[in-house]
CSV table of C-alpha atoms in Angstrom, one decimal:
chain,number,residue,atom,x,y,z
A,1,MET,CA,0.2,0.0,0.0
A,2,ARG,CA,1.4,3.5,-0.9
A,3,LEU,CA,1.5,5.9,2.0
A,4,SER,CA,1.9,8.8,-0.5
A,5,PRO,CA,1.8,9.8,-4.3
A,6,ASP,CA,5.5,10.5,-4.2
A,7,GLU,CA,5.8,6.8,-4.3
A,8,ILE,CA,4.2,6.4,-7.6
A,9,ILE,CA,6.9,6.8,-10.2
A,10,PHE,CA,5.7,7.3,-13.9
A,11,TRP,CA,9.2,8.1,-15.2
A,12,GLN,CA,12.7,8.2,-13.9
A,13,TYR,CA,16.2,9.0,-15.5
A,14,GLY,CA,18.9,9.0,-12.8
A,15,PHE,CA,18.0,11.1,-9.9
A,16,PHE,CA,15.2,12.8,-11.7
A,17,LYS,CA,11.8,11.2,-10.9
A,18,LEU,CA,8.4,12.1,-12.4
A,19,ASN,CA,6.0,11.1,-9.8
A,20,ALA,CA,2.2,11.1,-9.3
A,21,THR,CA,2.5,14.2,-6.9
A,22,ILE,CA,4.0,16.4,-9.8
A,23,VAL,CA,1.8,14.9,-12.5
A,24,PHE,CA,-1.4,15.5,-10.9
A,25,THR,CA,-0.3,18.8,-9.2
A,26,TRP,CA,0.4,20.1,-12.8
A,27,GLY,CA,-2.7,18.3,-14.3
A,28,LEU,CA,-4.9,20.0,-11.6
A,29,MET,CA,-3.3,23.5,-12.7
A,30,LEU,CA,-3.8,22.8,-16.2
A,31,VAL,CA,-7.5,21.9,-15.7
A,32,LEU,CA,-8.0,24.9,-13.4
A,33,ALA,CA,-6.3,27.3,-16.1
A,34,VAL,CA,-8.1,25.9,-19.1
A,35,GLY,CA,-11.3,25.8,-17.2
A,36,ALA,CA,-11.0,29.6,-16.3
A,37,LYS,CA,-10.2,30.5,-19.8
A,38,LEU,CA,-12.9,28.8,-21.4
A,39,ILE,CA,-15.6,29.9,-19.0
A,40,THR,CA,-14.4,33.7,-19.3
A,41,ARG,CA,-14.0,33.9,-22.9
A,42,LYS,CA,-17.1,35.1,-23.6
A,43,LEU,CA,-18.5,36.8,-20.3
A,44,SER,CA,-22.0,38.5,-20.4
A,45,VAL,CA,-23.2,41.4,-18.2
A,46,GLY,CA,-26.8,41.1,-19.5
A,47,LEU,CA,-29.5,38.9,-18.0
A,48,GLU,CA,-29.0,36.1,-20.3
A,49,ARG,CA,-25.4,34.4,-19.1
A,50,ALA,CA,-23.9,31.0,-19.7
A,51,ARG,CA,-24.4,28.4,-17.0
A,52,TRP,CA,-20.8,28.1,-16.3
A,53,GLN,CA,-20.5,31.8,-16.0
A,54,ASN,CA,-23.4,31.7,-13.1
A,55,VAL,CA,-21.5,28.8,-11.3
A,56,LEU,CA,-18.2,30.9,-11.7
A,57,GLU,CA,-19.8,34.0,-10.3
A,58,ILE,CA,-21.6,32.1,-7.6
A,59,ILE,CA,-18.0,30.7,-6.4
A,60,VAL,CA,-16.2,34.0,-6.8
A,61,ILE,CA,-18.9,35.9,-5.0
A,62,ALA,CA,-18.9,33.1,-2.1
A,63,ILE,CA,-15.1,33.3,-1.6
A,64,ALA,CA,-14.8,37.3,-1.8
A,65,LYS,CA,-17.7,37.2,0.8
A,66,GLN,CA,-15.8,34.8,3.3
A,67,ILE,CA,-12.7,37.0,2.7
A,68,GLN,CA,-14.6,40.4,3.8
A,69,GLU,CA,-16.4,38.4,6.8
A,70,VAL,CA,-12.9,37.3,8.3
A,71,GLY,CA,-12.1,41.2,8.3
A,72,LEU,CA,-10.5,42.2,4.9
A,73,SER,CA,-12.7,45.2,3.6
A,74,GLN,CA,-11.4,44.9,0.3
A,75,PRO,CA,-11.6,41.2,-0.7
A,76,ASN,CA,-10.9,41.7,-4.3
A,77,LYS,CA,-7.3,42.7,-3.4
A,78,TYR,CA,-6.8,39.3,-2.1
A,79,LEU,CA,-9.4,37.5,-4.1
A,80,GLY,CA,-6.5,36.1,-6.7
A,81,PHE,CA,-4.4,34.4,-4.1
A,82,LEU,CA,-6.7,33.2,-1.6
A,83,GLY,CA,-9.1,32.2,-4.4
A,84,THR,CA,-6.8,30.1,-6.3
A,85,LEU,CA,-5.6,28.5,-3.0
A,86,VAL,CA,-9.1,27.2,-2.1
A,87,LEU,CA,-9.8,26.3,-5.5
A,88,PHE,CA,-6.9,24.0,-6.0
A,89,LEU,CA,-7.6,22.5,-2.7
A,90,ALA,CA,-11.4,21.8,-3.4
A,91,MET,CA,-10.5,20.6,-6.9
A,92,ALA,CA,-7.7,18.5,-5.3
A,93,ALA,CA,-10.2,16.8,-2.9
A,94,LEU,CA,-13.1,16.5,-5.8
A,95,CYS,CA,-11.2,14.6,-8.2
A,96,THR,CA,-10.7,11.6,-5.7
A,97,ILE,CA,-13.9,10.2,-7.1
A,98,ILE,CA,-11.7,9.6,-10.4
A,99,PRO,CA,-10.3,6.0,-10.4
A,100,GLY,CA,-6.5,5.8,-10.2
A,101,TYR,CA,-6.3,9.5,-9.0
A,102,GLN,CA,-4.2,10.3,-6.2
A,103,PRO,CA,-4.7,13.8,-4.6
A,104,PRO,CA,-1.2,15.7,-4.7
A,105,THR,CA,-2.3,17.0,-1.2
A,106,GLY,CA,-1.2,13.5,0.3
A,107,SER,CA,2.3,14.3,-0.2
A,108,LEU,CA,3.9,16.3,2.5
A,109,SER,CA,5.9,18.3,-0.3
A,110,THR,CA,2.7,19.8,-1.6
A,111,THR,CA,1.3,20.6,1.6
A,112,ALA,CA,4.3,22.2,2.7
A,113,ALA,CA,4.6,24.1,-0.8
A,114,LEU,CA,1.1,25.4,0.0
A,115,ALA,CA,1.8,26.4,3.6
A,116,LEU,CA,5.1,28.2,2.2
A,117,CYS,CA,2.9,30.1,-0.2
A,118,VAL,CA,1.0,31.4,2.8
A,119,PHE,CA,4.0,32.1,4.5
A,120,VAL,CA,5.3,34.2,2.0
A,121,ALA,CA,2.2,35.9,1.2
A,122,VAL,CA,1.2,37.1,4.9
A,123,PRO,CA,4.4,39.5,5.1
A,124,LEU,CA,4.2,40.5,1.3
A,125,PHE,CA,0.5,41.8,1.9
A,126,GLY,CA,1.3,43.1,5.4
A,127,ILE,CA,4.5,45.3,3.9
A,128,GLU,CA,2.2,46.4,1.0
A,129,GLU,CA,-0.6,47.6,3.3
A,130,ARG,CA,1.5,48.9,6.3
A,131,GLY,CA,5.0,49.8,4.8
A,132,LEU,CA,7.9,47.7,5.7
A,133,GLY,CA,9.1,49.7,8.8
A,134,ASN,CA,5.5,49.4,10.5
A,135,TYR,CA,5.2,45.8,9.6
A,136,LEU,CA,8.7,44.9,11.2
A,137,LYS,CA,7.9,46.9,14.2
A,138,SER,CA,4.8,44.6,14.8
A,139,TYR,CA,7.1,41.7,15.7
A,140,ALA,CA,8.4,43.7,18.6
A,141,GLN,CA,4.8,44.6,20.2
A,142,PRO,CA,3.8,45.0,22.4
A,143,THR,CA,7.4,44.7,23.8
A,144,PHE,CA,10.7,44.0,22.2
A,145,ILE,CA,11.0,40.9,24.2
A,146,MET,CA,8.1,39.2,22.2
A,147,LEU,CA,10.4,39.6,19.0
A,148,PRO,CA,11.6,35.8,19.1
A,149,PHE,CA,8.2,34.5,20.5
A,150,ASN,CA,6.5,36.5,17.4
A,151,ILE,CA,9.2,35.1,15.0
A,152,ILE,CA,8.8,31.6,16.3
A,153,SER,CA,4.9,32.0,16.0
A,154,GLU,CA,5.2,32.9,12.5
A,155,ILE,CA,7.4,29.8,11.8
A,156,SER,CA,5.3,27.2,13.8
A,157,ARG,CA,2.0,28.2,12.2
A,158,THR,CA,3.4,27.8,8.7
A,159,LEU,CA,4.4,24.2,9.8
A,160,ALA,CA,1.1,23.6,11.5
A,161,LEU,CA,-0.6,24.5,8.4
A,162,ALA,CA,1.3,21.8,6.2
A,163,VAL,CA,1.0,19.0,8.9
A,164,ARG,CA,-2.7,19.6,9.4
A,165,LEU,CA,-3.6,19.5,5.6
A,166,PHE,CA,-1.2,16.5,5.0
A,167,GLY,CA,-2.6,14.3,7.9
A,168,ASN,CA,-6.1,15.0,7.2
A,169,MET,CA,-5.6,14.1,3.6
A,170,MET,CA,-3.5,11.3,4.0
A,171,SER,CA,-5.4,9.6,6.6
A,172,GLY,CA,-8.7,9.6,4.4
A,173,ALA,CA,-6.8,7.8,1.4
A,174,MET,CA,-5.2,5.5,3.8
A,175,ILE,CA,-8.5,4.3,5.3
A,176,ILE,CA,-10.1,4.1,2.0
A,177,ALA,CA,-7.2,2.0,0.8
A,178,ILE,CA,-7.2,-0.5,4.0
A,179,LEU,CA,-11.3,-0.8,3.6
A,180,LEU,CA,-10.8,-1.8,-0.1
A,181,THR,CA,-8.7,-4.8,1.0
A,182,ILE,CA,-10.7,-5.9,4.0
A,183,THR,CA,-14.4,-5.2,3.2
A,184,PRO,CA,-16.9,-5.3,0.4
A,185,PHE,CA,-17.1,-2.5,-2.2
A,186,ILE,CA,-19.9,-0.9,-0.8
A,187,PHE,CA,-18.6,0.4,2.5
A,188,PRO,CA,-15.4,2.1,0.7
A,189,ILE,CA,-17.7,4.1,-1.4
A,190,VAL,CA,-19.4,5.3,1.8
A,191,MET,CA,-16.1,6.2,3.1
A,192,MET,CA,-15.0,7.8,-0.2
A,193,ALA,CA,-18.1,10.0,0.1
A,194,LEU,CA,-16.9,10.9,3.7
A,195,GLY,CA,-13.5,11.6,2.6
A,196,LEU,CA,-14.6,13.8,-0.3
A,197,LEU,CA,-16.4,15.9,2.5
A,198,THR,CA,-13.6,15.9,4.8
A,199,GLY,CA,-11.3,17.2,1.8
A,200,MET,CA,-13.9,20.0,1.2
A,201,VAL,CA,-13.7,21.0,4.7
A,202,GLN,CA,-9.9,20.8,5.1
A,203,ALA,CA,-9.7,23.2,1.9
A,204,TYR,CA,-12.2,25.7,3.7
A,205,ILE,CA,-10.3,25.4,6.8
A,206,PHE,CA,-6.8,26.3,5.2
A,207,PHE,CA,-8.6,28.8,3.2
A,208,ILE,CA,-9.9,30.5,6.5
A,209,LEU,CA,-6.7,30.1,8.2
A,210,ALA,CA,-4.9,31.8,5.3
A,211,THR,CA,-7.2,34.8,5.2
A,212,VAL,CA,-7.2,35.2,9.2
A,213,TYR,CA,-3.1,35.6,8.8
A,214,ILE,CA,-3.4,37.8,6.1
A,215,ALA,CA,-6.0,40.0,7.9
A,216,ALA,CA,-3.8,40.0,11.1
A,217,ALA,CA,-0.8,41.2,9.0
A,218,THR,CA,-2.7,43.9,7.2
A,219,ARG,CA,-4.4,45.4,10.5
A,220,VAL,CA,-3.3,49.0,10.7
A,221,ARG,CA,-3.3,50.8,14.2
A,222,MET,CA,-5.1,54.1,14.2
A,223,PRO,CA,-2.9,56.8,15.4
A,224,GLY,CA,-3.7,58.3,18.9
A,225,THR,CA,-6.5,55.6,19.6
A,226,GLY,CA,-4.7,52.3,20.0
A,227,ALA,CA,-7.5,50.9,17.9
A,228,GLU,CA,-6.9,48.9,14.7
A,229,HIS,CA,-8.7,48.5,11.5
A,230,ASN,CA,-8.2,46.3,8.1
A,231,HIS,CA,-8.2,47.6,4.7
């Protein structure tokens, strides 16, 4: 039994390996990119709209609303990054119904890469909103003694994001694989549906946590009041 899509090798030449993680990751990105291009090639602003355009608008509006509810008053500014993140994770979970498919999120390398994306995006958005000096000062608040603890917190939450996503995605795949070997087919189908639901929930949780971290990084302190607000 394979514990990770990294173990499925499609092609190898010396130290170079083309495994299932790479294939399915790029495959998902290709599907998302081509799908977005096809849906948006003939957009309509009238009352009559294509079915896929309506679906896309519902998804985009829902994501933007969630971003705003977390505390970011300008969701369109963060929609590109956070929207792509949640759509990739949701698609990775949704495609588990395809026979032979291995979700790339079942690999620690993929989940670590996603967590690193959040790790890089948080300070970038924070610096853009608050300026480099003000953002760096936030690590020494409320006192300079907190500097090492704030840095450790930044690194540890990135690690937690990767491990949480990897653990939940891989455990679901492992349970289904075990049940397929010891039980009739009907029970694994039920577990596969449960795994699909779990994957979608994990995609939502990852998206919300990333949004919360960005909201915290872009929070601006109001001069003279001590109050804070988000842009």
